[in-house]
Tab-separated table of C-alpha atoms in Angstrom:
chain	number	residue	atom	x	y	z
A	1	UNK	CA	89.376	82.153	99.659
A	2	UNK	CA	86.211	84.033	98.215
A	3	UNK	CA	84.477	81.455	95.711
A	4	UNK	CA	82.961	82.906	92.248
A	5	UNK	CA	80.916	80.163	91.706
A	6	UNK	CA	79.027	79.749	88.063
A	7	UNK	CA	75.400	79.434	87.917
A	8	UNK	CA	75.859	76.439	85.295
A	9	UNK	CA	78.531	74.374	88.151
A	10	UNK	CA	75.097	73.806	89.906
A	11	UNK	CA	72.958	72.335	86.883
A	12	UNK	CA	75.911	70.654	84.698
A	13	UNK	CA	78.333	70.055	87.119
A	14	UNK	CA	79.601	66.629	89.007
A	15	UNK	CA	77.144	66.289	91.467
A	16	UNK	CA	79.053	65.045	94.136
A	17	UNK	CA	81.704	67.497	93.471
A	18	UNK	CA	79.105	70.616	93.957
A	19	UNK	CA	78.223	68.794	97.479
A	20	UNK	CA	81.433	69.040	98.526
A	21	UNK	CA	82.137	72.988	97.000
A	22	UNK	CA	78.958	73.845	99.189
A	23	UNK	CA	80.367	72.069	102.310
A	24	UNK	CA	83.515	74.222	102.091
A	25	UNK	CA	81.594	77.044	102.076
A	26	UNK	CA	79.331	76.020	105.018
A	27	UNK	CA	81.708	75.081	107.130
A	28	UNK	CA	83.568	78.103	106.584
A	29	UNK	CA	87.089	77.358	104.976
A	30	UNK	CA	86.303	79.437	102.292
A	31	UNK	CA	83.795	82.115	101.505
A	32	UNK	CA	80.621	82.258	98.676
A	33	UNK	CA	79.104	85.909	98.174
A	34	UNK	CA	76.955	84.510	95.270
A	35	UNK	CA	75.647	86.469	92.329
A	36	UNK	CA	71.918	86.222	92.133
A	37	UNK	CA	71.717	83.808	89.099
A	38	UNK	CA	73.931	81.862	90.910
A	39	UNK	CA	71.916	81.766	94.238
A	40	UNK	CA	69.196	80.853	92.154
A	41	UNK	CA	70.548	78.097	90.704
A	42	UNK	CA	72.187	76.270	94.003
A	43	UNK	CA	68.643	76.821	95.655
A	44	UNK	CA	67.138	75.008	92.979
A	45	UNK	CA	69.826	72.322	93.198
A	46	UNK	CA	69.726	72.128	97.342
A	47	UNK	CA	65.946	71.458	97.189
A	48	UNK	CA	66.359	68.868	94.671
A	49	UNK	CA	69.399	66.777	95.222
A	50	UNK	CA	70.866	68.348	98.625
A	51	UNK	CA	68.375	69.320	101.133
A	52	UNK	CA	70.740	69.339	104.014
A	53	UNK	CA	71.843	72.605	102.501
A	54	UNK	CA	68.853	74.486	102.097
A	55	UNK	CA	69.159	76.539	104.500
A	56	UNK	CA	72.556	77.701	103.860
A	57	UNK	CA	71.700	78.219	100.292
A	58	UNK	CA	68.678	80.253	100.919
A	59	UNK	CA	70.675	82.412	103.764
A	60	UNK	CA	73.155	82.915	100.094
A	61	UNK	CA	70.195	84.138	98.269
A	62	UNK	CA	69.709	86.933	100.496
A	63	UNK	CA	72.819	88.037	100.544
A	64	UNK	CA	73.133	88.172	96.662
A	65	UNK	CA	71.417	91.291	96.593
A	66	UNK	CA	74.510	92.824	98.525
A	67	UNK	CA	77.040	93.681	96.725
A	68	UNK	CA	80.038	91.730	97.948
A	69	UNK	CA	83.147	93.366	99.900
A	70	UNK	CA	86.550	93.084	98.600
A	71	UNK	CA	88.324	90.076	98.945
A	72	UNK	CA	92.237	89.115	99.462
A	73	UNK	CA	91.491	86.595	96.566
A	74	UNK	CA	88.944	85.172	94.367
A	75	UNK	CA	88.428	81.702	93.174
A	76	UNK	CA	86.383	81.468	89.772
A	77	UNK	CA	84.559	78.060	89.776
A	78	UNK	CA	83.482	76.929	86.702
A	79	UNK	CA	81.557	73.461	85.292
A	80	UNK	CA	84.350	72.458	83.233
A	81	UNK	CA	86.786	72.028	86.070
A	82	UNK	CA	84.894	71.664	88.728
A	83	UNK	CA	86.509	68.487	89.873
A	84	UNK	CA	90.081	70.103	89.548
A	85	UNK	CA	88.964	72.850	91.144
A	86	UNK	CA	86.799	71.221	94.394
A	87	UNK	CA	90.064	68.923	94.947
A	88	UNK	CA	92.391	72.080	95.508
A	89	UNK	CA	90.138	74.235	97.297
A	90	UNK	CA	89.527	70.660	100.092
A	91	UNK	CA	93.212	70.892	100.269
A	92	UNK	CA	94.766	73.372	103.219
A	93	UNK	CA	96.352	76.013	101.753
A	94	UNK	CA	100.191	75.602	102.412
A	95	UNK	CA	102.760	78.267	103.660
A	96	UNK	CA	106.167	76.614	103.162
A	97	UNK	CA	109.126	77.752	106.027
A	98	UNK	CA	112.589	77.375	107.287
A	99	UNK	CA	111.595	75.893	110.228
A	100	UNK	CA	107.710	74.531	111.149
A	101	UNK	CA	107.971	74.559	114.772
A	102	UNK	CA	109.808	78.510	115.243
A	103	UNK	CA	108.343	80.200	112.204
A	104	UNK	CA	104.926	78.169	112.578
A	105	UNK	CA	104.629	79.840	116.048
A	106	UNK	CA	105.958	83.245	114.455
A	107	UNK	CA	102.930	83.054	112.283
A	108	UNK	CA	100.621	81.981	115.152
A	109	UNK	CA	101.692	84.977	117.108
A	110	UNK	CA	101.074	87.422	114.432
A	111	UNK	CA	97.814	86.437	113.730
A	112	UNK	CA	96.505	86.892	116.919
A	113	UNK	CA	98.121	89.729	118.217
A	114	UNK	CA	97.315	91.689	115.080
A	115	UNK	CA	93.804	90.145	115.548
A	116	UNK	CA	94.034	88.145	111.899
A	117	UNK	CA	90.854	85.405	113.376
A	118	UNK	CA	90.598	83.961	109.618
A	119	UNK	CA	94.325	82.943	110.172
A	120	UNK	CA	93.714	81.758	113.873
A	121	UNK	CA	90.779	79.788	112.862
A	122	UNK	CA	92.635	78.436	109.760
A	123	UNK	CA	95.246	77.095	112.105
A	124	UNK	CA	93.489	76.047	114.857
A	125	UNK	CA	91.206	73.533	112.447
A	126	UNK	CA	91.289	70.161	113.102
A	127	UNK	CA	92.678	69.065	110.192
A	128	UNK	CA	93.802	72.591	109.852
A	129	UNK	CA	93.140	74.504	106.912
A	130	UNK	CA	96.635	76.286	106.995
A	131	UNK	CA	99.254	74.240	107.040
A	132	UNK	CA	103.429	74.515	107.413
A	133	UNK	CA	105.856	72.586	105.130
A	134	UNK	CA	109.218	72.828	107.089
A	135	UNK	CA	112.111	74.011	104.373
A	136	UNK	CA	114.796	72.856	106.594
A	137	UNK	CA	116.808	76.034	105.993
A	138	UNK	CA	116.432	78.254	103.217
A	139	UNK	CA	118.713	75.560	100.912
A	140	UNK	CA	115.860	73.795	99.814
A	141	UNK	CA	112.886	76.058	99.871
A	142	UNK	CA	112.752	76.532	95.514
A	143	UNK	CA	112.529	72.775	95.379
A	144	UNK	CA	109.923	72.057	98.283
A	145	UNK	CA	108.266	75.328	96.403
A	146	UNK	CA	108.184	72.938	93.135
A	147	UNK	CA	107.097	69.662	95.006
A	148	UNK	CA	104.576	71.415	96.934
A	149	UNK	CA	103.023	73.431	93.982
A	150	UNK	CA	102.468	70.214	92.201
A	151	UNK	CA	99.810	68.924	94.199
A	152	UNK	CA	97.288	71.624	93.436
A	153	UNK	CA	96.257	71.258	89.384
A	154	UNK	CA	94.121	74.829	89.098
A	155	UNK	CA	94.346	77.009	91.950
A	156	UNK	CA	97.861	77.278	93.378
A	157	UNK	CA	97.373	77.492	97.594
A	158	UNK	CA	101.053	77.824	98.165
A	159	UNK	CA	103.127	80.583	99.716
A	160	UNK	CA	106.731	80.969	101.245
A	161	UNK	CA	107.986	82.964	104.089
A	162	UNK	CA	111.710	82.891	104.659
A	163	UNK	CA	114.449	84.881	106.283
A	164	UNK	CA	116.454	87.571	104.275
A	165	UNK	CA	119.563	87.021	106.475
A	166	UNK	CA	120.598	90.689	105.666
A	167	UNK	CA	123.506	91.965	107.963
A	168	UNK	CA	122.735	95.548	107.721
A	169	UNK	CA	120.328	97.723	105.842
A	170	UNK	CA	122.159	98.190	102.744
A	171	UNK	CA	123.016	94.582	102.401
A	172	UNK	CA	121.099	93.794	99.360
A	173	UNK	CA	120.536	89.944	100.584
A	174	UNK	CA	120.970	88.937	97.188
A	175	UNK	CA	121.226	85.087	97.845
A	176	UNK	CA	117.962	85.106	99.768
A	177	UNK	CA	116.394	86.912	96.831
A	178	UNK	CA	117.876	84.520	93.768
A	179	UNK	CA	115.812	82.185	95.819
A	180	UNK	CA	112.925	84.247	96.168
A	181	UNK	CA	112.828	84.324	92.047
A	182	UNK	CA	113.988	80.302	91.784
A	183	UNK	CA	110.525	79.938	94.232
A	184	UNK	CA	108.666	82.073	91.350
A	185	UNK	CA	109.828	80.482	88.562
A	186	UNK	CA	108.876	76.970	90.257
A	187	UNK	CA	105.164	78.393	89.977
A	188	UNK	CA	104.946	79.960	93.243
A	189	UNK	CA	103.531	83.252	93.171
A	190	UNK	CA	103.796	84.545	96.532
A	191	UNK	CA	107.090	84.851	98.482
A	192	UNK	CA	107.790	86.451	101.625
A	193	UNK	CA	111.369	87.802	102.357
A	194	UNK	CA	111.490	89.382	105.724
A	195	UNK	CA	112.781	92.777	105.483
A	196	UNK	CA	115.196	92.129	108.521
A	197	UNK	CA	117.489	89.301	108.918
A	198	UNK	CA	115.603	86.672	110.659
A	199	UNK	CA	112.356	85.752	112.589
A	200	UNK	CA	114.015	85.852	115.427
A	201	UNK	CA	114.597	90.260	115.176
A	202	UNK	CA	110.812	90.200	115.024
A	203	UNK	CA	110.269	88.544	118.450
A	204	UNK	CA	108.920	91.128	120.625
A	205	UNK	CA	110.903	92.222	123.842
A	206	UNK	CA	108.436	90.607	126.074
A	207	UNK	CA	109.249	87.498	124.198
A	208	UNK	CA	113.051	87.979	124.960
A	209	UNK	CA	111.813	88.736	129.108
A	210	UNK	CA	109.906	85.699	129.289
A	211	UNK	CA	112.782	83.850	127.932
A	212	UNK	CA	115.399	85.655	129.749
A	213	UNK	CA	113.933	86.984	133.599
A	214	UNK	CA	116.856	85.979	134.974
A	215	UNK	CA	118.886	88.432	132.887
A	216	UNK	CA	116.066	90.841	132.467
A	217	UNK	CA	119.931	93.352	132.134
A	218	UNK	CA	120.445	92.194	128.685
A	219	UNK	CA	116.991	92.551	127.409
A	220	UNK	CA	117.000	96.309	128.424
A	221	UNK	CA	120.516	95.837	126.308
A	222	UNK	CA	118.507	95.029	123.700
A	223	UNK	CA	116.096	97.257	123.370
A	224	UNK	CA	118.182	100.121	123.592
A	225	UNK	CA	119.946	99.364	120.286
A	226	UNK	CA	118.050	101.492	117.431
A	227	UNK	CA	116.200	98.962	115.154
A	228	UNK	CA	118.185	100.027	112.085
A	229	UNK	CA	120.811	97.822	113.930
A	230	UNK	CA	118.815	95.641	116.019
A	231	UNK	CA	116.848	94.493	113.542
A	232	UNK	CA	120.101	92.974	111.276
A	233	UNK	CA	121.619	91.425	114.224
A	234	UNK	CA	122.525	87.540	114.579
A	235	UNK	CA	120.154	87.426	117.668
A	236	UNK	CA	121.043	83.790	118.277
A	237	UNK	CA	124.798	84.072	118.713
A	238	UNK	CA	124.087	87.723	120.645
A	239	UNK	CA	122.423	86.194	123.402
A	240	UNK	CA	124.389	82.822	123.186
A	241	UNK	CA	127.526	85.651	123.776
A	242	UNK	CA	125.865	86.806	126.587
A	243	UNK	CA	125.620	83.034	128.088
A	244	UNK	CA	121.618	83.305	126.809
A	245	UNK	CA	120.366	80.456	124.938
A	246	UNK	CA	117.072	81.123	122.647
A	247	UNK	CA	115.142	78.472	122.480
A	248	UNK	CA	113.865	76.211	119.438
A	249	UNK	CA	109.950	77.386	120.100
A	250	UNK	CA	110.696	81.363	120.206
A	251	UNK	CA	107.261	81.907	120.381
A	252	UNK	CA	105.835	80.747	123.588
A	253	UNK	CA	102.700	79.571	123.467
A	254	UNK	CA	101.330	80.685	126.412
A	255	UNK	CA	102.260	84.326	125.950
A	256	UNK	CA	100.086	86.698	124.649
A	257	UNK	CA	101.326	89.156	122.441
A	258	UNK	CA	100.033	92.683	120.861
A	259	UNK	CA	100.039	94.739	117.945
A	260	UNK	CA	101.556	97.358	120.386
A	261	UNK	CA	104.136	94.831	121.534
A	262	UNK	CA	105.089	94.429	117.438
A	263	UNK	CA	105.298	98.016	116.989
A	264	UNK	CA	107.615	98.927	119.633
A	265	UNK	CA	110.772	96.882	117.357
A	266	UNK	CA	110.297	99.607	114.739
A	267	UNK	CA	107.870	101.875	113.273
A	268	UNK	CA	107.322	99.412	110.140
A	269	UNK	CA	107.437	96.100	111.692
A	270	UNK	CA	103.459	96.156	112.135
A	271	UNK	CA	102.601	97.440	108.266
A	272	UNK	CA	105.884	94.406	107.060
A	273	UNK	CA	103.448	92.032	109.077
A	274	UNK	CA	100.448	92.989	107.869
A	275	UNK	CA	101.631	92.059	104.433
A	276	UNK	CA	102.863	88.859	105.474
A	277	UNK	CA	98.822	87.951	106.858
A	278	UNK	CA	97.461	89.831	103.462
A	279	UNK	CA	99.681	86.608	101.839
A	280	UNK	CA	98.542	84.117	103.924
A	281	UNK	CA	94.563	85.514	102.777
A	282	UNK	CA	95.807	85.149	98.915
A	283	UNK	CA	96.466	81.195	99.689
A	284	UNK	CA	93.427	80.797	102.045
């Protein structure tokens, strides 16, 4: 998350708390493009109480007379509650699912086939600075939504990503959404409903061939039905039909994926994911 931090957090602010804003920002979990008055004021506050950051601070100073790029999201820091504030930006964002283990590795595999490396480095920190909360089915999502929300105080680093278990394209999924809104109205923002009717219809076919090489007939099956139809089927109990079981990790972690492998499901799979990673930035 980009940080908009106050000139005054650096000369009235919790001392210890500043040492630890700057650390985020060093170690990269979440970004400072200062304003000059700013930069001027945490130089003058490295030299004196925090010298290991110097260097940092004066590489900031520099760069204040940029003007900043965009950003997905921007955290204003301010003196008043900077202690609030530090505590939920040290915390890793949180992107709340059905299931941690097949939608985690969903995630994983978007990221770094659409080349997302603030999401791949978020994920592969040790502790990581994205995190999964498993729903446990859809069910429960609103209230995990509530519980999870509650441990941030200022800036809320939650999101959800669920499936829309639509059948067809007209199917308006409106169970799926009523939850979408129950999520909202539990004070988180940001809510994900896949356009299609499960992860799973987003698993590319080279997923499906690693999975399946022995029946390499039903995957050509597969990926002759148009994606207006594809994409709402019950992939679990198609392949299960077809004596094919999916496994929990759908994802394979030792498969490398695309973007080009995404975009052959449909021509707005890539763009749907896209927006799913521009999320994920919001909460970073």
């Amino acid at each position: 998350m980009r940080l908009d931090i106050e000139p005054d957090v650096f000369t009235s602010g919790d001392r210890l708390s500043v040492i630890h804003l700057l650390g985020l920002a060093v170690e990269g979990q979440h970004e400072w493009r200062p304003s000059l008055p700013a930069a001027i004021s945490a130089e003058r506050f490295a030299t004196e109480q925090a010298p290991l950051f110097s260097e940092f601070v004066q590489q900031a100073l520099v760069e204040a007379a940029n003007p900043a790029p965009a950003a997905p999201a921007v955290a204003r820091i301010s003196a008043d509650r900077l202690k609030e504030l530090v505590s939920d930006l040290r915390r890793p964002a949180t992107l709340i699912v059905e299931n941690r283990i097949a939608d985690g590795g969903f995630v994983r595999a978007v990221a770094a086939a659409l080349g997302d490396h603030q999401v791949v480095e978020a994920l592969s920190q040790q502790p990581p600075w994205l995190g999964f909360s498993h729903g446990g089915g859809s069910g429960d999502i609103p209230e995990l939504a509530a519980d999870e929300r509650a441990g941030f105080t200022v800036l809320v680093r939650v999101a959800v990503l669920f499936d829309s278990d639509r059948k067809a394209a007209s199917d308006p999924g409106r169970n799926q959404e009523d939850k979408a809104m129950k999520c909202r109205d539990n004070g988180v923002a940001e809510v994900h409903l896949l356009a299609w009717r499960m992860m799973e219809n987003y698993a590319p076919f080279r997923v499906w061939e690693h999975h399946f090489a022995h029946r390499p007939e039903h995957v050509d099956e597969l990926r002759a039905i148009e994606p207006e139809q594809r994409g709402y089927l019950h992939l679990k109990t198609w392949f299960k039909g077809r004596r094919c079981h999916p496994p929990k990790r759908v994802f394979p972690a030792e498969l490398t994926l695309t973007e080009e492998d995404f975009a052959e499901l449909g021509p707005e799979v890539v763009a749907e994911l896209r927006e799913l990673l521009a999320m994920i930035h919001r909460i970073l």
